[in-house]
Amino acid sequence: MAVDIERTKGNYAHAGNLKSRASLYDYRKPQIDPVDIAAGLVPSDLRFALDVGCGYGRYLKRLRADHPRATIVGIDAAPGMLAEVEPPVMVADAQAIPYPDDSADTVLAMHMLYHVPDIAKALNEFRRVLKPGGTLLVSTNDHDDMAEPYAHWARAIRSVLGAETFFPGDEVAKFDSANAPGYLEAVFDSVERFEERGLVSVPEPGPLMDYLKSIRSFVDGDDSAFERIVETAAAELDAHFAEHDVFEFEKAIVFYRCR
Ligand SMILES: C[S@@+](CC[C@H](N)C(=O)[O-])C[C@H]1O[C@@H](n2cnc3c(N)ncnc32)[C@H](O)[C@@H]1O
């Protein structure tokens, strides 16, 4: 199924859904902050950077603190995501970046390319706005990332809406570690890969149920169907926790530094 930009904008109408999903990783061991990793991968002489799909600005805040003389512009297609981000910010689409050729030394695209309808077009935009020798830093999920919770949510959604229904995990898989190198190597000469893996042990159903509720806008069906999905998922988790102390899965993030 094609990417539906309205579904995406609906989910990112405010920062709450993304923050809810990110809080699931509070249970990860070792505790890794992807922002620390990104901060170590950007050029040390950063002057002018665009953080495309910046969300609520967690990367951008860190880069501004680390590089106080640099200008770092936050760009997002969803205006509500930018509400808490300090300027300079701009509402724009990764497929048509309103900056001239050769203007940025660094572009960030962190966990956002799987939402973009034409990934190759966005990558060519990143190439166009980057100065010669500039750096693109991309992050996304490993191909097997969070397999158990995704299977759990897919069972609940498909048991109510049918086997063929759209599942948000299918969208995320459009740009993961299995296919990202092909997209990136088509546009950039050098693509370096970095990876961080951790084990997430969730001790109660609540955070997993919150994650499911946070993807409501990506799930087909009316509110009563979604209530049934939530009930189905809750019953499955109750059965799981009746026999186990935790719900465990691997969280694995990949970063690509491209030049
Ligand atoms: C999973 S969030 C990641 C946010 C941030 N980069 C981070 O890692 O915390 C994806 C973000 O990409 C934005 N986005 C989705 N499609 C976009 C597009 N075509 N152009 C620009 N931003 C887009 C969403 O609004 C959302 O804020």
mmCIF file of C-alpha atoms and ligand atoms in Angstrom:
data_model
loop_
_atom_site.group_PDB
_atom_site.id
_atom_site.type_symbol
_atom_site.label_atom_id
_atom_site.label_comp_id
_atom_site.label_asym_id
_atom_site.label_seq_id
_atom_site.Cartn_x
_atom_site.Cartn_y
_atom_site.Cartn_z
ATOM 1 C CA MET A 1 0.000 0.000 0.000
ATOM 2 C CA ALA A 2 1.238 3.503 -0.869
ATOM 3 C CA VAL A 3 2.405 5.873 1.845
ATOM 4 C CA ASP A 4 -0.430 8.164 2.874
ATOM 5 C CA ILE A 5 0.997 11.550 3.859
ATOM 6 C CA GLU A 6 -2.286 12.508 5.603
ATOM 7 C CA ARG A 7 -2.011 9.493 7.940
ATOM 8 C CA THR A 8 1.542 10.586 8.722
ATOM 9 C CA LYS A 9 0.573 14.205 9.321
ATOM 10 C CA GLY A 10 -2.310 13.020 11.535
ATOM 11 C CA ASN A 11 0.075 10.998 13.677
ATOM 12 C CA TYR A 12 2.513 13.886 13.952
ATOM 13 C CA ALA A 13 -0.139 16.568 14.558
ATOM 14 C CA HIS A 14 1.535 16.956 17.964
ATOM 15 C CA ALA A 15 4.600 15.496 19.672
ATOM 16 C CA GLY A 16 2.645 13.262 22.114
ATOM 17 C CA ASN A 17 2.460 10.124 19.947
ATOM 18 C CA LEU A 18 6.170 10.094 19.129
ATOM 19 C CA LYS A 19 7.124 10.817 22.761
ATOM 20 C CA SER A 20 4.887 7.947 23.883
ATOM 21 C CA ARG A 21 6.630 5.549 21.491
ATOM 22 C CA ALA A 22 10.099 6.772 22.500
ATOM 23 C CA SER A 23 9.287 6.175 26.200
ATOM 24 C CA LEU A 24 9.103 2.413 25.546
ATOM 25 C CA TYR A 25 12.897 2.505 25.105
ATOM 26 C CA ASP A 26 13.319 3.685 28.712
ATOM 27 C CA TYR A 27 13.256 -0.071 29.434
ATOM 28 C CA ARG A 28 16.214 -0.804 27.152
ATOM 29 C CA LYS A 29 19.498 -2.225 28.446
ATOM 30 C CA PRO A 30 22.093 -1.020 27.905
ATOM 31 C CA GLN A 31 20.459 2.385 27.992
ATOM 32 C CA ILE A 32 21.533 4.073 24.742
ATOM 33 C CA ASP A 33 20.649 7.566 23.657
ATOM 34 C CA PRO A 34 20.658 7.685 19.840
ATOM 35 C CA VAL A 35 21.202 11.437 20.136
ATOM 36 C CA ASP A 36 24.665 10.768 21.682
ATOM 37 C CA ILE A 37 25.558 8.517 18.773
ATOM 38 C CA ALA A 38 24.435 11.058 16.175
ATOM 39 C CA ALA A 39 26.343 13.823 17.979
ATOM 40 C CA GLY A 40 29.521 11.769 17.548
ATOM 41 C CA LEU A 41 28.933 11.161 13.842
ATOM 42 C CA VAL A 42 28.385 14.714 12.575
ATOM 43 C CA PRO A 43 31.406 16.735 11.358
ATOM 44 C CA SER A 44 33.238 18.504 14.190
ATOM 45 C CA ASP A 45 33.343 21.763 12.176
ATOM 46 C CA LEU A 46 29.580 21.890 11.626
ATOM 47 C CA ARG A 47 28.443 25.336 10.384
ATOM 48 C CA PHE A 48 25.076 25.036 8.623
ATOM 49 C CA ALA A 49 22.867 21.986 8.990
ATOM 50 C CA LEU A 50 19.308 21.011 8.112
ATOM 51 C CA ASP A 51 17.523 18.487 10.362
ATOM 52 C CA VAL A 52 14.822 17.196 8.006
ATOM 53 C CA GLY A 53 11.850 15.522 9.722
ATOM 54 C CA CYS A 54 13.220 16.938 12.981
ATOM 55 C CA GLY A 55 10.092 16.057 15.000
ATOM 56 C CA TYR A 56 10.191 17.649 18.445
ATOM 57 C CA GLY A 57 13.853 18.484 17.925
ATOM 58 C CA ARG A 58 15.789 16.096 20.151
ATOM 59 C CA TYR A 59 18.771 15.850 17.740
ATOM 60 C CA LEU A 60 18.678 19.500 16.830
ATOM 61 C CA LYS A 61 18.757 20.646 20.487
ATOM 62 C CA ARG A 62 21.881 18.597 21.136
ATOM 63 C CA LEU A 63 23.656 19.766 17.973
ATOM 64 C CA ARG A 64 22.873 23.405 18.783
ATOM 65 C CA ALA A 65 24.365 22.900 22.265
ATOM 66 C CA ASP A 66 27.475 21.153 20.895
ATOM 67 C CA HIS A 67 28.002 23.669 18.043
ATOM 68 C CA PRO A 68 26.888 27.063 19.426
ATOM 69 C CA ARG A 69 28.260 28.987 16.429
ATOM 70 C CA ALA A 70 26.479 26.797 13.875
ATOM 71 C CA THR A 71 23.038 27.401 12.371
ATOM 72 C CA ILE A 72 20.851 24.310 12.544
ATOM 73 C CA VAL A 73 17.437 24.575 10.905
ATOM 74 C CA GLY A 74 14.619 22.227 11.912
ATOM 75 C CA ILE A 75 12.388 21.170 9.022
ATOM 76 C CA ASP A 76 9.233 19.079 9.356
ATOM 77 C CA ALA A 77 6.173 18.435 7.196
ATOM 78 C CA ALA A 78 3.893 18.479 10.272
ATOM 79 C CA PRO A 79 3.577 21.995 11.786
ATOM 80 C CA GLY A 80 2.431 20.654 15.185
ATOM 81 C CA MET A 81 5.749 18.853 15.679
ATOM 82 C CA LEU A 82 7.595 22.159 15.497
ATOM 83 C CA ALA A 83 5.507 23.829 18.237
ATOM 84 C CA GLU A 84 8.135 23.254 20.949
ATOM 85 C CA VAL A 85 11.230 23.632 18.755
ATOM 86 C CA GLU A 86 13.239 26.856 18.997
ATOM 87 C CA PRO A 87 13.659 28.715 15.681
ATOM 88 C CA PRO A 88 14.971 28.592 13.046
ATOM 89 C CA VAL A 89 12.341 26.053 11.965
ATOM 90 C CA MET A 90 10.372 25.599 8.781
ATOM 91 C CA VAL A 91 7.380 23.545 7.601
ATOM 92 C CA ALA A 92 8.523 21.800 4.426
ATOM 93 C CA ASP A 93 8.582 18.449 2.663
ATOM 94 C CA ALA A 94 11.782 16.426 2.372
ATOM 95 C CA GLN A 95 10.948 15.931 -1.316
ATOM 96 C CA ALA A 96 11.135 19.693 -2.025
ATOM 97 C CA ILE A 97 13.521 21.411 0.376
ATOM 98 C CA PRO A 98 13.307 25.210 0.070
ATOM 99 C CA TYR A 99 17.068 25.771 0.144
ATOM 100 C CA PRO A 100 19.440 26.467 -2.753
ATOM 101 C CA ASP A 101 21.951 23.988 -4.172
ATOM 102 C CA ASP A 102 25.202 23.561 -2.193
ATOM 103 C CA SER A 103 23.939 25.412 0.896
ATOM 104 C CA ALA A 104 24.355 22.993 3.847
ATOM 105 C CA ASP A 105 27.402 21.179 5.168
ATOM 106 C CA THR A 106 25.272 18.565 6.975
ATOM 107 C CA VAL A 107 21.779 17.139 6.541
ATOM 108 C CA LEU A 108 20.135 14.898 9.136
ATOM 109 C CA ALA A 109 17.240 12.565 8.301
ATOM 110 C CA MET A 110 16.632 10.623 11.495
ATOM 111 C CA HIS A 111 13.968 7.903 11.487
ATOM 112 C CA MET A 112 11.923 9.708 8.863
ATOM 113 C CA LEU A 113 12.653 8.397 5.357
ATOM 114 C CA TYR A 114 10.180 5.481 5.639
ATOM 115 C CA HIS A 115 7.375 8.054 5.839
ATOM 116 C CA VAL A 116 8.382 9.799 2.608
ATOM 117 C CA PRO A 117 6.358 8.786 -0.487
ATOM 118 C CA ASP A 118 9.363 9.078 -2.865
ATOM 119 C CA ILE A 119 12.496 8.156 -0.901
ATOM 120 C CA ALA A 120 14.844 8.527 -3.894
ATOM 121 C CA LYS A 121 13.489 12.018 -4.543
ATOM 122 C CA ALA A 122 14.177 13.064 -0.933
ATOM 123 C CA LEU A 123 17.720 11.651 -1.108
ATOM 124 C CA ASN A 124 18.382 13.589 -4.293
ATOM 125 C CA GLU A 125 17.127 16.719 -2.525
ATOM 126 C CA PHE A 126 19.569 16.061 0.344
ATOM 127 C CA ARG A 127 22.394 15.645 -2.224
ATOM 128 C CA ARG A 128 21.340 18.860 -4.009
ATOM 129 C CA VAL A 129 21.297 21.080 -0.897
ATOM 130 C CA LEU A 130 24.558 19.616 0.452
ATOM 131 C CA LYS A 131 27.826 21.325 -0.418
ATOM 132 C CA PRO A 132 30.360 19.125 -2.231
ATOM 133 C CA GLY A 133 31.914 16.915 0.457
ATOM 134 C CA GLY A 134 28.936 17.507 2.785
ATOM 135 C CA THR A 135 27.593 14.821 5.119
ATOM 136 C CA LEU A 136 24.167 13.184 5.246
ATOM 137 C CA LEU A 137 23.400 11.388 8.514
ATOM 138 C CA VAL A 138 20.462 8.976 8.382
ATOM 139 C CA SER A 139 19.012 6.724 11.060
ATOM 140 C CA THR A 140 16.437 3.979 10.822
ATOM 141 C CA ASN A 141 15.484 0.618 12.310
ATOM 142 C CA ASP A 142 17.224 -2.667 11.830
ATOM 143 C CA HIS A 143 15.230 -5.079 9.670
ATOM 144 C CA ASP A 144 14.424 -7.321 12.682
ATOM 145 C CA ASP A 145 13.839 -4.432 15.068
ATOM 146 C CA MET A 146 11.056 -5.010 17.623
ATOM 147 C CA ALA A 147 9.838 -8.155 15.855
ATOM 148 C CA GLU A 148 7.848 -9.476 18.858
ATOM 149 C CA PRO A 149 5.829 -6.351 19.674
ATOM 150 C CA TYR A 150 5.167 -5.700 15.976
ATOM 151 C CA ALA A 151 3.870 -9.278 15.597
ATOM 152 C CA HIS A 152 1.668 -8.734 18.681
ATOM 153 C CA TRP A 153 0.191 -5.472 17.321
ATOM 154 C CA ALA A 154 -0.271 -6.988 13.837
ATOM 155 C CA ARG A 155 -2.209 -9.944 15.319
ATOM 156 C CA ALA A 156 -4.557 -7.588 17.189
ATOM 157 C CA ILE A 157 -5.094 -5.262 14.199
ATOM 158 C CA ARG A 158 -5.559 -8.030 11.643
ATOM 159 C CA SER A 159 -7.834 -10.115 13.885
ATOM 160 C CA VAL A 160 -10.294 -7.197 13.869
ATOM 161 C CA LEU A 161 -9.753 -5.652 10.409
ATOM 162 C CA GLY A 162 -8.744 -8.691 8.345
ATOM 163 C CA ALA A 163 -5.498 -10.145 7.052
ATOM 164 C CA GLU A 164 -5.069 -7.722 4.159
ATOM 165 C CA THR A 165 -5.402 -4.503 6.136
ATOM 166 C CA PHE A 166 -2.619 -1.890 6.148
ATOM 167 C CA PHE A 167 -0.240 -2.352 9.055
ATOM 168 C CA PRO A 168 2.064 0.515 10.142
ATOM 169 C CA GLY A 169 5.012 -1.892 10.389
ATOM 170 C CA ASP A 170 4.781 -2.392 6.623
ATOM 171 C CA GLU A 171 5.418 1.330 6.134
ATOM 172 C CA VAL A 172 8.419 1.367 8.484
ATOM 173 C CA ALA A 173 9.876 -1.592 6.535
ATOM 174 C CA LYS A 174 10.020 0.556 3.377
ATOM 175 C CA PHE A 175 13.307 2.009 4.616
ATOM 176 C CA ASP A 176 15.101 -0.249 7.110
ATOM 177 C CA SER A 177 18.544 -1.868 7.247
ATOM 178 C CA ALA A 178 17.539 -4.351 4.533
ATOM 179 C CA ASN A 179 16.838 -1.763 1.842
ATOM 180 C CA ALA A 180 18.395 1.521 3.065
ATOM 181 C CA PRO A 181 21.891 0.793 1.633
ATOM 182 C CA GLY A 182 20.431 0.368 -1.879
ATOM 183 C CA TYR A 183 18.721 3.773 -1.711
ATOM 184 C CA LEU A 184 21.734 5.527 -0.183
ATOM 185 C CA GLU A 185 24.418 4.007 -2.426
ATOM 186 C CA ALA A 186 22.433 5.079 -5.500
ATOM 187 C CA VAL A 187 22.967 8.738 -4.540
ATOM 188 C CA PHE A 188 26.097 8.889 -2.317
ATOM 189 C CA ASP A 189 29.631 7.614 -3.080
ATOM 190 C CA SER A 190 30.480 6.652 0.486
ATOM 191 C CA VAL A 191 28.007 5.031 2.924
ATOM 192 C CA GLU A 192 29.294 4.021 6.380
ATOM 193 C CA ARG A 193 27.092 1.944 8.699
ATOM 194 C CA PHE A 194 26.915 2.131 12.519
ATOM 195 C CA GLU A 195 24.640 -0.012 14.675
ATOM 196 C CA GLU A 196 23.382 -0.065 18.270
ATOM 197 C CA ARG A 197 21.504 -3.030 19.730
ATOM 198 C CA GLY A 198 19.815 -3.375 23.097
ATOM 199 C CA LEU A 199 17.334 -5.606 24.901
ATOM 200 C CA VAL A 200 14.061 -4.015 26.005
ATOM 201 C CA SER A 201 12.428 -5.732 29.022
ATOM 202 C CA VAL A 202 8.990 -4.280 29.707
ATOM 203 C CA PRO A 203 7.669 -5.297 33.150
ATOM 204 C CA GLU A 204 3.962 -4.465 32.614
ATOM 205 C CA PRO A 205 1.445 -4.153 29.736
ATOM 206 C CA GLY A 206 0.915 -0.363 30.054
ATOM 207 C CA PRO A 207 3.849 0.949 27.947
ATOM 208 C CA LEU A 208 3.108 -1.548 25.159
ATOM 209 C CA MET A 209 -0.571 -0.584 25.148
ATOM 210 C CA ASP A 210 0.412 3.107 25.038
ATOM 211 C CA TYR A 211 2.549 2.411 21.977
ATOM 212 C CA LEU A 212 -0.374 0.715 20.203
ATOM 213 C CA LYS A 213 -2.645 3.676 21.028
ATOM 214 C CA SER A 214 0.016 6.068 19.650
ATOM 215 C CA ILE A 215 -0.262 4.522 16.171
ATOM 216 C CA ARG A 216 -4.073 4.985 16.018
ATOM 217 C CA SER A 217 -3.897 7.381 13.036
ATOM 218 C CA PHE A 218 -2.022 4.778 10.964
ATOM 219 C CA VAL A 219 -4.632 2.083 11.614
ATOM 220 C CA ASP A 220 -7.675 1.719 9.345
ATOM 221 C CA GLY A 221 -11.175 1.384 10.779
ATOM 222 C CA ASP A 222 -13.451 3.497 12.969
ATOM 223 C CA ASP A 223 -13.090 4.151 16.689
ATOM 224 C CA SER A 224 -15.173 1.141 17.723
ATOM 225 C CA ALA A 225 -12.953 -1.143 15.596
ATOM 226 C CA PHE A 226 -9.890 0.409 17.245
ATOM 227 C CA GLU A 227 -11.420 -0.224 20.687
ATOM 228 C CA ARG A 228 -11.774 -3.892 19.755
ATOM 229 C CA ILE A 229 -8.133 -3.930 18.589
ATOM 230 C CA VAL A 230 -7.062 -2.470 21.949
ATOM 231 C CA GLU A 231 -9.149 -5.048 23.860
ATOM 232 C CA THR A 232 -7.688 -7.892 21.773
ATOM 233 C CA ALA A 233 -4.129 -6.701 22.360
ATOM 234 C CA ALA A 234 -4.758 -6.185 26.097
ATOM 235 C CA ALA A 235 -6.130 -9.739 26.463
ATOM 236 C CA GLU A 236 -3.069 -11.181 24.686
ATOM 237 C CA LEU A 237 -0.710 -9.194 26.926
ATOM 238 C CA ASP A 238 -2.596 -10.256 30.074
ATOM 239 C CA ALA A 239 -2.143 -13.883 28.996
ATOM 240 C CA HIS A 240 1.577 -13.219 28.385
ATOM 241 C CA PHE A 241 2.116 -11.577 31.801
ATOM 242 C CA ALA A 242 0.203 -14.385 33.543
ATOM 243 C CA GLU A 243 3.123 -16.629 32.576
ATOM 244 C CA HIS A 244 6.117 -14.252 32.276
ATOM 245 C CA ASP A 245 7.565 -11.402 34.360
ATOM 246 C CA VAL A 246 8.525 -9.331 31.331
ATOM 247 C CA PHE A 247 7.817 -8.850 27.628
ATOM 248 C CA GLU A 248 11.239 -8.820 25.947
ATOM 249 C CA PHE A 249 12.455 -7.786 22.523
ATOM 250 C CA GLU A 250 15.521 -6.421 20.730
ATOM 251 C CA LYS A 251 15.714 -2.769 19.777
ATOM 252 C CA ALA A 252 18.301 -2.174 17.079
ATOM 253 C CA ILE A 253 18.998 1.141 15.379
ATOM 254 C CA VAL A 254 21.242 1.737 12.395
ATOM 255 C CA PHE A 255 22.941 4.972 11.362
ATOM 256 C CA TYR A 256 24.373 5.689 7.930
ATOM 257 C CA ARG A 257 26.918 8.443 7.370
ATOM 258 C CA CYS A 258 26.937 9.301 3.670
ATOM 259 C CA ARG A 259 29.218 11.545 1.645
HETATM 260 C C1 LIG B 1 9.568 9.131 13.602
HETATM 261 S S1 LIG B 1 9.530 10.880 13.546
HETATM 262 C C2 LIG B 1 11.256 11.257 13.816
HETATM 263 C C3 LIG B 1 11.476 12.625 14.403
HETATM 264 C C4 LIG B 1 12.949 12.966 14.726
HETATM 265 N N1 LIG B 1 13.777 12.950 13.538
HETATM 266 C C5 LIG B 1 13.483 12.005 15.748
HETATM 267 O O1 LIG B 1 14.172 11.033 15.388
HETATM 268 O O2 LIG B 1 13.174 12.214 16.939
HETATM 269 C C6 LIG B 1 9.304 11.273 11.828
HETATM 270 C C7 LIG B 1 9.178 12.760 11.549
HETATM 271 O O3 LIG B 1 9.251 12.981 10.133
HETATM 272 C C8 LIG B 1 8.268 13.936 9.756
HETATM 273 N N2 LIG B 1 7.965 13.730 8.328
HETATM 274 C C9 LIG B 1 7.259 12.730 7.784
HETATM 275 N N3 LIG B 1 7.215 12.850 6.445
HETATM 276 C C10 LIG B 1 7.924 13.967 6.136
HETATM 277 C C11 LIG B 1 8.269 14.621 4.916
HETATM 278 N N4 LIG B 1 7.858 14.140 3.728
HETATM 279 N N5 LIG B 1 9.019 15.734 4.968
HETATM 280 C C12 LIG B 1 9.438 16.238 6.161
HETATM 281 N N6 LIG B 1 9.136 15.660 7.350
HETATM 282 C C13 LIG B 1 8.396 14.542 7.345
HETATM 283 C C14 LIG B 1 7.108 13.651 10.696
HETATM 284 O O4 LIG B 1 6.213 14.741 10.770
HETATM 285 C C15 LIG B 1 7.836 13.354 11.998
HETATM 286 O O5 LIG B 1 8.067 14.518 12.768
#
